[in-house]
């Protein structure tokens, strides 16, 4: 495993040099943890050493840690959120009758002391000197014994006691499929400090932002348990359970009651694991010699579907490598655990008892997060659309690639879901912090669906070839960093040459919608005059297709003035006329077709369906 650390050391050194030249910087957190799990009472004890590198120009006098487990307690902020949001997560509530009415009650509200989650910190020291650590809900506020100067390191040590909660929300014990331990968000995790400052967000069931670094983790647990998780197992021939080298027979000494699993996870921003006594474990070689681990409940129905899943995920990883860029690690684990599907460093926790189609969809989505979140580490709390949406985009492409009957527009369902959100009046701007959405459903559609459309529609704006190049360059330029919305926009501008600030602002920071219509079609001697109108606030370039009664077709393209750009013809087989540009301030646009109106069968704005026009009915004119 030494070669991995050499590679990462080089990467970090190069990153530092790059940062100095470009004023970009990011912090680094290197963890060493020793943990012992008591499987009888679902409690664990651990020691943590964290070497923290301050690459910023700030002098830090405080640091903050996330204590995610503390959310699973009556009266916590997550409990309060469940009791006040209009559409609480069904996995976290119980339906009860109050005055004859159905009421959804928070399950966290009624947890007993031996059922709650907690993470208790003691013996906190900075460079061997005791520091003041104050627990505030799911955040630990630490007043440092000495400031951390710019471009310097310090070492934090602490002891922690944890309890795995009964209530499953990503983490927890004994989930609905009988998996005993889903160990996500289980350790004291230092909060991110970046050019925007500290991101010490309380945990209320949304997602995360983490610090890049290396993890060295030893987990001691009953010998009958099989583990899967982040990183590379360092002692496979002592552990066995499907990890041992070919031909090695692992025999434990007779008095062995526990095993210590030793993992190294280089250049990641999280560490997750799961454990169960009844796990089956398969290893399949994926693209570029990556080990794909499949860890699932050893029951007949589950085994059958997961065996079928394995070759499909090899195909999906190959597709993602081709579409975005090569997966940079040497292992990935699909682990049956958790409460749905959730991405973590080098692994996912996902439910696995359903039909193959559903399992495949979940696995495909969660694997996609390895590119959009665990290599391109955007801030999921502030910009959830960047990871969920971009992952949904490549997931749709991958599922369409696997399908027997391929869709011309694999995003059709996403466009329909977005239109329904707009119609509901519940949409909030994508710039809304993930915790601040009024309801869960608008959050999900904004993040997964509208985030996906950001890319699919960008292909309409700058051309599919330019979009494909943008996705690959974005990955190459920002892997192992923390890209922001401006970074994807600037990458698209550099690739295409178009000005796209309007696109980022209108789509992600406002509720402006796209609505263009065919206002009038008039006979004018031997030609036809067409008048288009912009009804929505958001401007767009326009692709328009004219179909004639004799079966021929002709296309027209109206550039958007503020883009200073002309897109290549998306359908070269059809003759295209590029018209004068259309500036946003003009509500209408008029142009001529050099044929009589009687020869026109149909005129269509955006025949591709990739422009998210919220009112489709006025996009088509048909001769009646």
Coordinates of C-alpha atoms in Angstrom, one line a residue:
X1 CA 0.0 0.0 0.0
X2 CA 3.0 2.3 0.3
X3 CA 2.7 3.3 -3.4
X4 CA -0.7 4.9 -2.7
X5 CA 0.8 7.1 0.0
X6 CA 3.7 8.1 -2.3
X7 CA 1.2 9.1 -5.0
X8 CA -0.9 11.0 -2.6
X9 CA 2.1 12.8 -1.1
X10 CA 3.1 13.9 -4.6
X11 CA -0.5 15.0 -5.3
X12 CA -0.6 17.1 -2.1
X13 CA 2.8 18.7 -2.8
X14 CA 1.7 19.5 -6.3
X15 CA -1.6 20.9 -5.0
X16 CA 0.3 23.2 -2.6
X17 CA 2.4 24.6 -5.4
X18 CA -0.6 25.0 -7.7
X19 CA -2.4 26.7 -4.9
X20 CA 0.4 29.2 -4.3
X21 CA 0.3 30.2 -8.0
X22 CA -3.4 30.6 -8.2
X23 CA -4.3 31.8 -4.7
X24 CA -6.4 28.6 -4.2
X25 CA -5.9 26.8 -1.0
X26 CA -7.5 24.1 1.0
X27 CA -7.0 22.7 4.5
X28 CA -5.7 19.2 5.2
X29 CA -6.7 16.8 8.0
X30 CA -4.9 13.5 8.6
X31 CA -6.6 11.2 11.0
X32 CA -5.4 8.2 13.0
X33 CA -8.1 6.4 14.9
X34 CA -8.3 3.3 17.1
X35 CA -11.8 2.1 17.8
X36 CA -13.3 -0.8 19.7
X37 CA -16.9 -1.8 19.1
X38 CA -19.1 -3.5 21.7
X39 CA -21.6 -5.3 19.5
X40 CA -23.8 -6.3 22.5
X41 CA -24.8 -2.7 23.5
X42 CA -23.9 -0.9 20.2
X43 CA -21.4 1.3 21.9
X44 CA -17.9 2.0 20.9
X45 CA -14.8 3.7 22.3
X46 CA -12.0 5.4 20.3
X47 CA -8.9 7.5 20.3
X48 CA -8.3 10.0 17.6
X49 CA -5.1 11.8 16.6
X50 CA -5.6 14.5 14.0
X51 CA -2.8 16.4 12.3
X52 CA -4.3 19.6 11.0
X53 CA -2.6 21.7 8.4
X54 CA -3.6 25.4 8.1
X55 CA -2.9 26.3 4.4
X56 CA -4.9 29.5 4.7
X57 CA -3.6 33.0 5.4
X58 CA -5.8 33.2 8.6
X59 CA -4.6 32.6 12.1
X60 CA -7.1 30.2 13.7
X61 CA -8.0 30.6 17.3
X62 CA -10.9 28.1 17.3
X63 CA -11.7 24.9 15.5
X64 CA -15.0 23.0 15.1
X65 CA -15.9 19.4 14.9
X66 CA -19.1 17.6 13.8
X67 CA -20.7 15.2 16.3
X68 CA -23.3 13.8 13.9
X69 CA -24.5 11.1 16.3
X70 CA -25.9 13.7 18.7
X71 CA -28.6 14.5 16.3
X72 CA -30.3 11.3 17.3
X73 CA -31.6 12.5 20.6
X74 CA -34.9 13.9 21.8
X75 CA -34.9 17.7 21.5
X76 CA -32.1 17.8 19.0
X77 CA -32.2 20.2 16.0
X78 CA -32.9 17.2 13.8
X79 CA -35.8 16.2 16.1
X80 CA -37.2 19.8 16.0
X81 CA -36.9 19.8 12.2
X82 CA -38.9 16.6 11.9
X83 CA -41.6 18.0 14.1
X84 CA -42.0 21.3 12.1
X85 CA -41.3 20.6 8.4
X86 CA -44.5 20.0 6.4
X87 CA -43.3 16.8 4.7
X88 CA -40.9 14.9 7.1
X89 CA -38.9 12.0 5.9
X90 CA -41.1 9.0 6.2
X91 CA -38.2 6.9 7.5
X92 CA -38.0 9.1 10.6
X93 CA -41.6 9.4 11.6
X94 CA -44.4 7.3 12.9
X95 CA -48.1 7.9 12.0
X96 CA -50.3 8.3 15.0
X97 CA -53.9 9.5 15.6
X98 CA -54.4 12.8 17.3
X99 CA -58.0 14.0 17.7
X100 CA -59.0 11.6 15.0
X101 CA -56.4 12.9 12.5
X102 CA -53.3 11.3 11.1
X103 CA -50.2 13.0 12.5
X104 CA -46.6 12.2 11.7
X105 CA -44.6 12.0 14.9
X106 CA -40.8 12.2 15.1
X107 CA -39.3 8.8 16.1
X108 CA -36.3 10.6 17.6
X109 CA -38.6 12.3 20.0
X110 CA -39.4 9.0 21.8
X111 CA -35.9 7.4 21.8
X112 CA -34.8 5.9 25.2
X113 CA -31.3 6.4 26.6
X114 CA -30.1 3.1 25.3
X115 CA -31.6 3.8 21.8
X116 CA -30.3 7.3 21.2
X117 CA -27.1 8.2 19.3
X118 CA -24.3 10.1 21.0
X119 CA -20.7 11.1 20.6
X120 CA -19.0 12.2 23.8
X121 CA -15.6 13.8 23.7
X122 CA -13.0 13.8 26.5
X123 CA -9.3 14.5 27.1
X124 CA -9.1 17.0 24.2
X125 CA -5.5 18.2 23.7
X126 CA -3.6 20.4 21.3
X127 CA 0.0 19.4 20.9
X128 CA -0.2 17.7 24.3
X129 CA -1.9 20.6 26.1
X130 CA -5.5 20.4 27.3
X131 CA -7.8 22.6 25.4
X132 CA -11.4 23.8 26.2
X133 CA -13.9 21.8 24.1
X134 CA -17.6 22.8 24.4
X135 CA -20.4 20.6 23.0
X136 CA -23.2 22.5 21.3
X137 CA -25.6 20.0 19.8
X138 CA -23.9 18.3 16.9
X139 CA -21.0 20.7 17.0
X140 CA -17.9 20.7 19.2
X141 CA -16.4 24.2 19.7
X142 CA -12.7 24.1 20.6
X143 CA -10.9 27.1 21.9
X144 CA -7.3 26.5 21.1
X145 CA -4.4 26.6 23.6
X146 CA -2.3 28.4 21.0
X147 CA -3.4 29.9 17.6
X148 CA -2.6 27.9 14.4
X149 CA -0.6 30.2 12.3
X150 CA -0.8 30.4 8.5
X151 CA 1.0 27.5 6.7
X152 CA 1.6 25.6 9.9
X153 CA 0.5 22.3 11.5
X154 CA -0.9 21.3 14.9
X155 CA -1.9 17.9 16.4
X156 CA -5.2 17.3 18.1
X157 CA -5.8 14.3 20.3
X158 CA -9.1 13.2 21.9
X159 CA -11.0 10.2 23.3
X160 CA -14.5 9.6 22.2
X161 CA -17.4 7.4 23.3
X162 CA -20.2 6.7 20.9
X163 CA -23.5 4.9 20.7
X164 CA -25.1 3.8 17.5
X165 CA -28.8 5.0 17.3
X166 CA -31.8 2.8 16.8
X167 CA -33.2 5.3 14.3
X168 CA -31.6 4.8 10.9
X169 CA -30.7 7.9 9.0
X170 CA -27.8 6.8 6.9
X171 CA -26.1 5.6 10.1
X172 CA -27.7 3.4 12.8
X173 CA -28.3 -0.1 13.9
X174 CA -30.4 -3.0 12.7
X175 CA -31.9 -1.4 9.6
X176 CA -35.1 -2.5 7.9
X177 CA -33.1 -5.2 6.0
X178 CA -31.5 -6.6 9.2
X179 CA -28.0 -5.1 8.8
X180 CA -26.6 -4.6 12.2
X181 CA -24.2 -1.7 11.9
X182 CA -24.3 1.2 9.4
X183 CA -21.4 3.3 10.6
X184 CA -21.6 6.6 8.7
X185 CA -20.9 9.9 10.4
X186 CA -19.7 8.0 13.4
X187 CA -16.5 9.8 14.5
X188 CA -15.6 13.3 15.5
X189 CA -15.0 15.0 12.1
X190 CA -13.3 18.4 11.9
X191 CA -15.4 21.0 10.1
X192 CA -14.3 22.6 6.8
X193 CA -12.6 26.0 6.9
X194 CA -12.2 27.5 3.4
X195 CA -12.1 31.0 1.8
X196 CA -15.7 31.5 2.9
X197 CA -14.8 30.7 6.6
X198 CA -16.0 27.9 8.8
X199 CA -18.8 25.5 7.7
X200 CA -19.8 24.2 11.1
X201 CA -23.4 23.4 10.1
X202 CA -25.6 21.6 12.6
X203 CA -26.7 18.2 11.4
X204 CA -30.4 18.0 10.5
X205 CA -30.2 15.1 8.0
X206 CA -28.9 16.9 5.0
X207 CA -25.4 16.3 3.5
X208 CA -21.8 17.4 4.1
X209 CA -18.7 19.3 3.4
X210 CA -15.3 17.8 4.4
X211 CA -11.6 18.4 4.6
X212 CA -9.2 16.5 2.4
X213 CA -6.8 14.2 4.1
X214 CA -5.6 10.7 4.9
X215 CA -7.2 8.2 7.2
X216 CA -5.5 5.4 9.2
X217 CA -8.3 3.5 11.0
X218 CA -8.1 0.4 13.2
X219 CA -11.5 -1.1 14.1
X220 CA -11.7 -3.9 16.7
X221 CA -14.9 -6.0 16.6
X222 CA -16.2 -9.5 17.3
X223 CA -14.4 -11.9 14.9
X224 CA -17.7 -13.1 13.3
X225 CA -18.5 -9.7 11.7
X226 CA -17.7 -8.9 8.1
X227 CA -16.8 -5.3 7.4
X228 CA -16.8 -3.1 4.3
X229 CA -16.0 0.5 3.9
X230 CA -13.6 3.2 2.9
X231 CA -10.0 2.6 2.1
X232 CA -7.7 -0.4 1.7
X233 CA -7.5 -3.2 4.2
X234 CA -3.9 -3.4 5.4
X235 CA -4.1 -6.9 7.0
X236 CA -6.3 -9.0 4.7
X237 CA -4.5 -12.2 5.4
X238 CA -5.1 -11.9 9.1
X239 CA -8.8 -11.0 8.6
X240 CA -10.0 -13.2 5.8
X241 CA -13.8 -12.8 5.2
X242 CA -13.1 -12.7 1.5
X243 CA -10.3 -10.1 1.7
X244 CA -7.4 -12.6 1.8
X245 CA -5.0 -13.1 -1.1
X246 CA -5.8 -16.0 -3.5
X247 CA -4.8 -19.4 -2.0
X248 CA -4.5 -18.1 1.5
X249 CA -6.4 -20.0 4.2
X250 CA -7.0 -17.8 7.2
X251 CA -7.2 -19.6 10.5
X252 CA -7.7 -17.7 13.7
X253 CA -6.1 -18.8 17.0
X254 CA -8.6 -20.8 19.1
X255 CA -8.9 -18.1 21.8
X256 CA -9.5 -15.3 19.3
X257 CA -12.7 -13.4 20.1
X258 CA -12.1 -10.2 18.2
X259 CA -10.3 -9.0 15.1
X260 CA -8.7 -5.6 14.4
X261 CA -9.4 -4.4 10.9
X262 CA -6.8 -1.9 9.8
X263 CA -7.7 0.4 6.9
X264 CA -5.8 3.2 5.1
X265 CA -7.8 5.7 3.0
X266 CA -5.6 8.2 1.2
X267 CA -6.7 11.6 -0.1
X268 CA -10.4 11.4 0.9
X269 CA -12.7 13.6 3.0
X270 CA -14.6 11.0 5.0
X271 CA -14.4 7.4 6.3
X272 CA -17.4 5.1 6.6
X273 CA -17.9 1.4 7.3
X274 CA -20.7 -1.2 7.9
X275 CA -20.6 -4.6 9.6
X276 CA -22.8 -7.6 9.9
X277 CA -22.4 -11.3 10.8
X278 CA -24.4 -12.5 7.8
X279 CA -22.6 -10.7 5.0
X280 CA -21.5 -12.4 1.8
X281 CA -18.5 -10.7 0.1
X282 CA -17.5 -10.9 -3.5
X283 CA -14.6 -9.1 -5.2
X284 CA -14.8 -8.4 -9.0
X285 CA -12.2 -6.7 -11.1
X286 CA -13.3 -3.5 -12.6
X287 CA -11.8 -1.1 -15.1
X288 CA -8.1 -0.2 -14.6
X289 CA -7.7 -3.1 -12.2
X290 CA -10.0 -1.6 -9.6
X291 CA -11.3 -4.0 -7.0
X292 CA -15.1 -3.8 -6.8
X293 CA -16.3 -5.2 -3.5
X294 CA -20.0 -6.4 -3.2
X295 CA -21.0 -6.9 0.5
X296 CA -24.5 -8.0 1.0
X297 CA -26.9 -10.1 3.2
X298 CA -26.3 -13.8 2.5
X299 CA -29.9 -14.7 1.7
X300 CA -31.0 -16.4 -1.5
X301 CA -33.1 -13.6 -3.1
X302 CA -30.4 -11.0 -2.2
X303 CA -27.6 -13.2 -3.5
X304 CA -29.3 -13.7 -6.8
X305 CA -29.8 -10.0 -7.6
X306 CA -26.4 -8.9 -6.3
X307 CA -24.6 -11.5 -8.4
X308 CA -26.4 -10.1 -11.5
X309 CA -25.5 -6.6 -10.3
X310 CA -21.8 -7.2 -10.3
X311 CA -21.0 -7.3 -14.1
X312 CA -23.4 -4.4 -14.7
X313 CA -21.4 -2.1 -12.3
X314 CA -18.2 -3.0 -14.1
X315 CA -19.9 -1.6 -17.2
X316 CA -21.1 1.5 -15.3
X317 CA -17.7 2.3 -13.9
X318 CA -16.2 2.0 -17.4
X319 CA -18.8 4.4 -18.7
X320 CA -18.1 6.9 -16.0
X321 CA -14.4 6.7 -16.7
X322 CA -15.0 7.4 -20.3
X323 CA -17.6 10.2 -19.7
X324 CA -15.9 12.1 -16.8
X325 CA -12.4 10.7 -16.2
X326 CA -10.7 7.7 -14.6
X327 CA -11.7 6.7 -11.0
X328 CA -8.6 7.5 -9.1
X329 CA -8.6 4.9 -6.3
X330 CA -8.0 1.1 -6.5
X331 CA -11.2 -0.1 -4.7
X332 CA -14.9 0.7 -4.4
X333 CA -17.4 -1.1 -2.2
X334 CA -21.1 -1.6 -2.7
X335 CA -22.4 -2.3 0.9
X336 CA -25.9 -3.3 1.8
X337 CA -26.6 -1.0 4.8
X338 CA -28.1 2.3 5.7
X339 CA -31.6 3.5 4.8
X340 CA -31.6 4.1 1.1
X341 CA -28.5 5.0 -0.8
X342 CA -25.7 7.4 0.4
X343 CA -22.3 8.1 -1.0
X344 CA -19.1 8.0 1.0
X345 CA -15.4 7.8 0.3
X346 CA -14.7 4.7 -1.9
X347 CA -18.0 3.1 -0.9
X348 CA -21.8 3.4 -0.7
X349 CA -24.3 2.2 1.9
X350 CA -27.5 1.2 0.1
X351 CA -30.5 -1.0 0.6
X352 CA -30.4 -4.2 -1.3
X353 CA -33.5 -6.4 -0.8
X354 CA -35.5 -5.0 -3.7
X355 CA -35.7 -5.8 -7.4
X356 CA -32.6 -5.8 -9.6
X357 CA -33.7 -2.7 -11.5
X358 CA -34.0 -0.7 -8.3
X359 CA -30.8 -1.9 -6.9
X360 CA -29.0 -1.1 -10.2
X361 CA -30.4 2.4 -10.2
X362 CA -29.3 3.1 -6.7
X363 CA -25.8 1.6 -7.2
X364 CA -25.4 3.5 -10.4
X365 CA -26.3 6.8 -8.8
X366 CA -24.1 6.3 -5.7
X367 CA -21.1 5.2 -7.7
X368 CA -21.5 8.4 -9.7
X369 CA -21.0 10.4 -6.6
X370 CA -17.4 9.1 -6.5
X371 CA -16.8 11.6 -9.3
X372 CA -19.2 14.4 -8.2
X373 CA -18.6 14.7 -4.5
X374 CA -15.8 12.4 -3.5
X375 CA -13.3 13.6 -6.1
X376 CA -14.9 16.9 -7.1
X377 CA -15.7 17.8 -3.5
X378 CA -18.3 20.6 -3.8
X379 CA -20.0 21.9 -0.7
X380 CA -23.1 19.7 -0.5
X381 CA -24.7 21.8 2.1
X382 CA -24.6 25.1 0.2
X383 CA -24.7 23.7 -3.4
X384 CA -26.5 20.3 -3.2
X385 CA -27.4 20.6 -6.9
X386 CA -23.7 20.3 -7.9
X387 CA -23.2 16.8 -6.5
X388 CA -26.8 15.4 -6.7
X389 CA -27.6 17.0 -10.0
X390 CA -24.4 16.3 -11.8
X391 CA -24.5 12.7 -10.5
X392 CA -28.1 12.3 -11.7
X393 CA -27.0 13.6 -15.1
X394 CA -24.3 10.9 -15.6
X395 CA -26.6 8.3 -13.9
X396 CA -29.3 8.9 -16.6
X397 CA -26.7 8.6 -19.3
X398 CA -25.3 5.4 -17.9
X399 CA -28.8 3.8 -17.4
X400 CA -29.7 4.8 -21.0
X401 CA -26.4 3.2 -22.2
X402 CA -27.4 -0.1 -20.4
X403 CA -31.0 0.0 -21.7
X404 CA -32.0 -2.3 -24.6
X405 CA -34.2 0.5 -26.0
X406 CA -32.4 3.8 -25.7
X407 CA -34.2 7.1 -25.3
X408 CA -33.3 10.0 -27.6
X409 CA -33.7 12.3 -24.5
X410 CA -32.9 10.3 -21.4
X411 CA -33.7 13.4 -19.2
X412 CA -37.4 13.6 -20.3
X413 CA -38.7 12.6 -16.8
X414 CA -36.5 15.1 -15.1
X415 CA -37.9 18.0 -17.2
X416 CA -41.4 16.9 -16.4
X417 CA -40.6 16.8 -12.6
X418 CA -39.1 20.3 -12.9
X419 CA -42.2 21.7 -14.6
X420 CA -44.4 20.3 -11.8
X421 CA -42.2 21.9 -9.2
X422 CA -42.6 25.3 -11.0
X423 CA -46.3 24.8 -11.2
X424 CA -46.5 24.0 -7.5
X425 CA -45.3 27.4 -6.5
X426 CA -43.0 25.8 -3.9
X427 CA -39.7 26.2 -5.8
X428 CA -36.8 28.0 -4.0
X429 CA -33.6 29.2 -5.7
X430 CA -30.9 26.7 -6.0
X431 CA -28.7 29.1 -4.0
X432 CA -30.8 28.2 -1.0
X433 CA -28.7 26.4 1.7
X434 CA -29.8 22.8 1.8
X435 CA -31.0 23.2 5.4
X436 CA -33.2 26.1 4.6
X437 CA -35.7 24.6 2.2
X438 CA -39.3 24.8 3.5
X439 CA -40.1 21.2 2.4
X440 CA -38.1 18.1 1.5
X441 CA -39.7 17.5 -1.9
X442 CA -38.7 20.9 -3.4
X443 CA -35.2 20.4 -2.0
X444 CA -35.0 17.0 -3.7
X445 CA -36.3 18.2 -7.1
X446 CA -34.1 21.3 -7.0
X447 CA -31.0 19.3 -6.1
X448 CA -31.4 16.1 -8.2
X449 CA -33.6 17.2 -11.0
X450 CA -32.9 20.9 -11.7
X451 CA -29.2 20.2 -11.0
X452 CA -29.3 17.6 -13.7
X453 CA -31.0 20.0 -16.1
X454 CA -28.2 22.5 -15.5
X455 CA -25.9 20.2 -17.5
X456 CA -28.4 18.7 -20.0
X457 CA -29.7 22.2 -20.8
X458 CA -26.1 23.5 -21.0
X459 CA -25.6 21.0 -23.8
X460 CA -28.5 22.8 -25.6
X461 CA -26.9 26.2 -24.9
X462 CA -23.3 25.5 -26.0
X463 CA -23.6 22.2 -27.9
X464 CA -23.3 18.6 -26.8
X465 CA -19.7 18.3 -27.9
X466 CA -18.7 21.3 -25.9
X467 CA -20.6 20.0 -22.8
X468 CA -18.9 16.7 -23.1
X469 CA -15.5 18.5 -23.1
X470 CA -16.6 20.7 -20.3
X471 CA -17.4 17.8 -18.0
X472 CA -14.0 16.1 -18.6
X473 CA -12.0 19.4 -18.2
X474 CA -14.0 20.2 -15.0
X475 CA -12.9 16.9 -13.6
X476 CA -9.3 17.2 -14.6
X477 CA -9.0 20.8 -13.3
X478 CA -10.8 20.4 -10.0
X479 CA -10.3 16.8 -8.8
X480 CA -9.2 16.6 -5.2
X481 CA -10.3 20.2 -4.7
X482 CA -13.5 22.0 -3.6
X483 CA -15.1 23.4 -6.8
X484 CA -17.8 26.1 -6.6
X485 CA -20.7 26.9 -9.1
X486 CA -18.4 29.5 -10.7
X487 CA -15.9 26.8 -11.5
X488 CA -18.2 24.8 -13.7
X489 CA -19.4 27.9 -15.4
X490 CA -15.9 29.2 -16.1
X491 CA -14.9 25.7 -17.4
X492 CA -17.8 25.8 -19.8
X493 CA -16.8 29.3 -20.9
X494 CA -13.1 28.3 -21.5
X495 CA -14.1 25.2 -23.5
X496 CA -16.8 26.9 -25.6
X497 CA -15.8 30.5 -25.8
X498 CA -19.4 31.6 -24.8
X499 CA -20.2 34.1 -22.0
X500 CA -22.3 32.2 -19.5
X501 CA -22.7 34.3 -16.4
X502 CA -26.3 34.9 -17.2
X503 CA -27.0 31.2 -17.3
X504 CA -25.5 30.5 -13.9
X505 CA -27.2 33.4 -12.3
X506 CA -30.7 33.0 -13.8
X507 CA -30.8 29.2 -13.4
X508 CA -29.3 28.8 -9.9
X509 CA -29.8 32.1 -8.1
X510 CA -33.3 33.1 -9.1
X511 CA -36.8 31.7 -9.8
X512 CA -36.7 33.0 -13.3
X513 CA -38.3 30.6 -15.8
X514 CA -37.9 30.0 -19.5
X515 CA -41.0 30.5 -21.7
X516 CA -40.8 31.3 -25.4
X517 CA -43.7 31.1 -27.8
X518 CA -44.7 31.4 -31.4
X519 CA -46.8 34.5 -31.4
X520 CA -47.7 34.9 -35.0
X521 CA -47.2 33.3 -38.5
X522 CA -48.2 35.5 -41.4
X523 CA -48.3 35.1 -45.2
X524 CA -46.2 37.9 -46.8
X525 CA -46.4 37.6 -50.6
X526 CA -44.0 34.7 -51.5
X527 CA -42.6 34.4 -48.0
X528 CA -43.7 33.8 -44.4
X529 CA -43.1 36.1 -41.4
X530 CA -42.8 34.4 -38.0
X531 CA -42.9 36.4 -34.8
X532 CA -41.6 34.8 -31.6
X533 CA -42.0 36.2 -28.1
X534 CA -40.1 35.8 -24.8
X535 CA -42.6 35.5 -22.0
X536 CA -40.4 34.1 -19.2
X537 CA -37.6 36.2 -17.6
X538 CA -34.8 33.8 -18.4
X539 CA -33.2 34.4 -21.8
X540 CA -32.0 31.6 -24.1
X541 CA -30.7 31.1 -27.6
X542 CA -33.3 29.5 -29.8
X543 CA -33.2 26.4 -32.0
X544 CA -36.3 26.3 -34.4
X545 CA -37.3 23.6 -36.8
X546 CA -39.6 24.2 -39.8
X547 CA -41.2 21.1 -41.4
X548 CA -42.8 21.5 -44.9
X549 CA -45.7 19.8 -46.5
X550 CA -43.4 18.1 -49.0
X551 CA -41.5 16.3 -46.2
X552 CA -38.4 18.6 -46.2
X553 CA -37.1 20.3 -43.1
X554 CA -35.1 23.5 -42.4
X555 CA -33.7 24.8 -39.1
X556 CA -33.1 28.3 -37.8
X557 CA -30.8 29.4 -35.0
X558 CA -31.2 32.7 -33.1
X559 CA -28.1 33.4 -31.0
X560 CA -28.5 35.1 -27.6
X561 CA -26.7 38.5 -27.8
X562 CA -25.3 38.4 -24.3
X563 CA -23.5 35.0 -25.0
X564 CA -21.4 36.4 -27.9
X565 CA -21.4 32.9 -29.2
X566 CA -22.7 30.8 -32.1
X567 CA -23.5 27.2 -31.5
X568 CA -22.5 24.6 -34.1
X569 CA -25.5 23.0 -36.0
X570 CA -26.7 20.1 -33.7
X571 CA -28.3 18.4 -36.8
X572 CA -25.9 18.8 -39.7
X573 CA -28.2 16.7 -41.9
X574 CA -30.7 19.6 -41.9
X575 CA -29.8 22.9 -43.5
X576 CA -29.6 25.6 -40.9
X577 CA -29.9 29.4 -41.2
X578 CA -28.2 31.5 -38.5
X579 CA -30.3 34.7 -37.9
X580 CA -29.4 37.9 -36.2
X581 CA -29.0 37.7 -32.4
X582 CA -31.8 38.4 -30.0
X583 CA -31.1 40.7 -27.1
X584 CA -32.9 40.1 -23.8
X585 CA -34.6 43.5 -23.6
X586 CA -36.6 42.9 -26.8
X587 CA -39.8 40.9 -26.0
X588 CA -40.3 39.8 -29.6
X589 CA -38.2 38.6 -32.5
X590 CA -39.3 38.6 -36.2
X591 CA -37.8 36.7 -39.1
X592 CA -38.8 35.5 -42.6
X593 CA -39.1 32.0 -44.1
X594 CA -38.5 32.1 -47.9
X595 CA -41.6 29.9 -48.6
X596 CA -45.3 30.6 -48.5
X597 CA -47.3 29.8 -45.4
X598 CA -49.3 27.2 -47.2
X599 CA -46.1 25.1 -47.6
X600 CA -45.5 25.0 -43.9
X601 CA -46.7 21.9 -42.0
X602 CA -45.1 22.6 -38.5
X603 CA -42.8 25.1 -36.7
X604 CA -41.2 23.9 -33.4
X605 CA -39.1 25.8 -30.9
X606 CA -36.4 23.5 -29.5
X607 CA -37.2 20.2 -31.2
X608 CA -34.6 18.5 -28.9
X609 CA -36.7 19.1 -25.8
X610 CA -33.5 20.1 -23.9
X611 CA -34.5 23.7 -23.2
X612 CA -36.6 23.8 -20.0
X613 CA -39.4 25.8 -21.4
X614 CA -42.1 25.7 -18.7
X615 CA -45.0 26.1 -21.2
X616 CA -44.7 23.7 -24.1
X617 CA -48.1 24.4 -25.7
X618 CA -46.9 27.7 -27.3
X619 CA -43.7 26.2 -28.7
X620 CA -45.4 24.6 -31.7
X621 CA -47.3 26.0 -34.7
X622 CA -49.1 23.5 -36.9
X623 CA -51.0 24.3 -40.2
X624 CA -54.6 23.3 -39.7

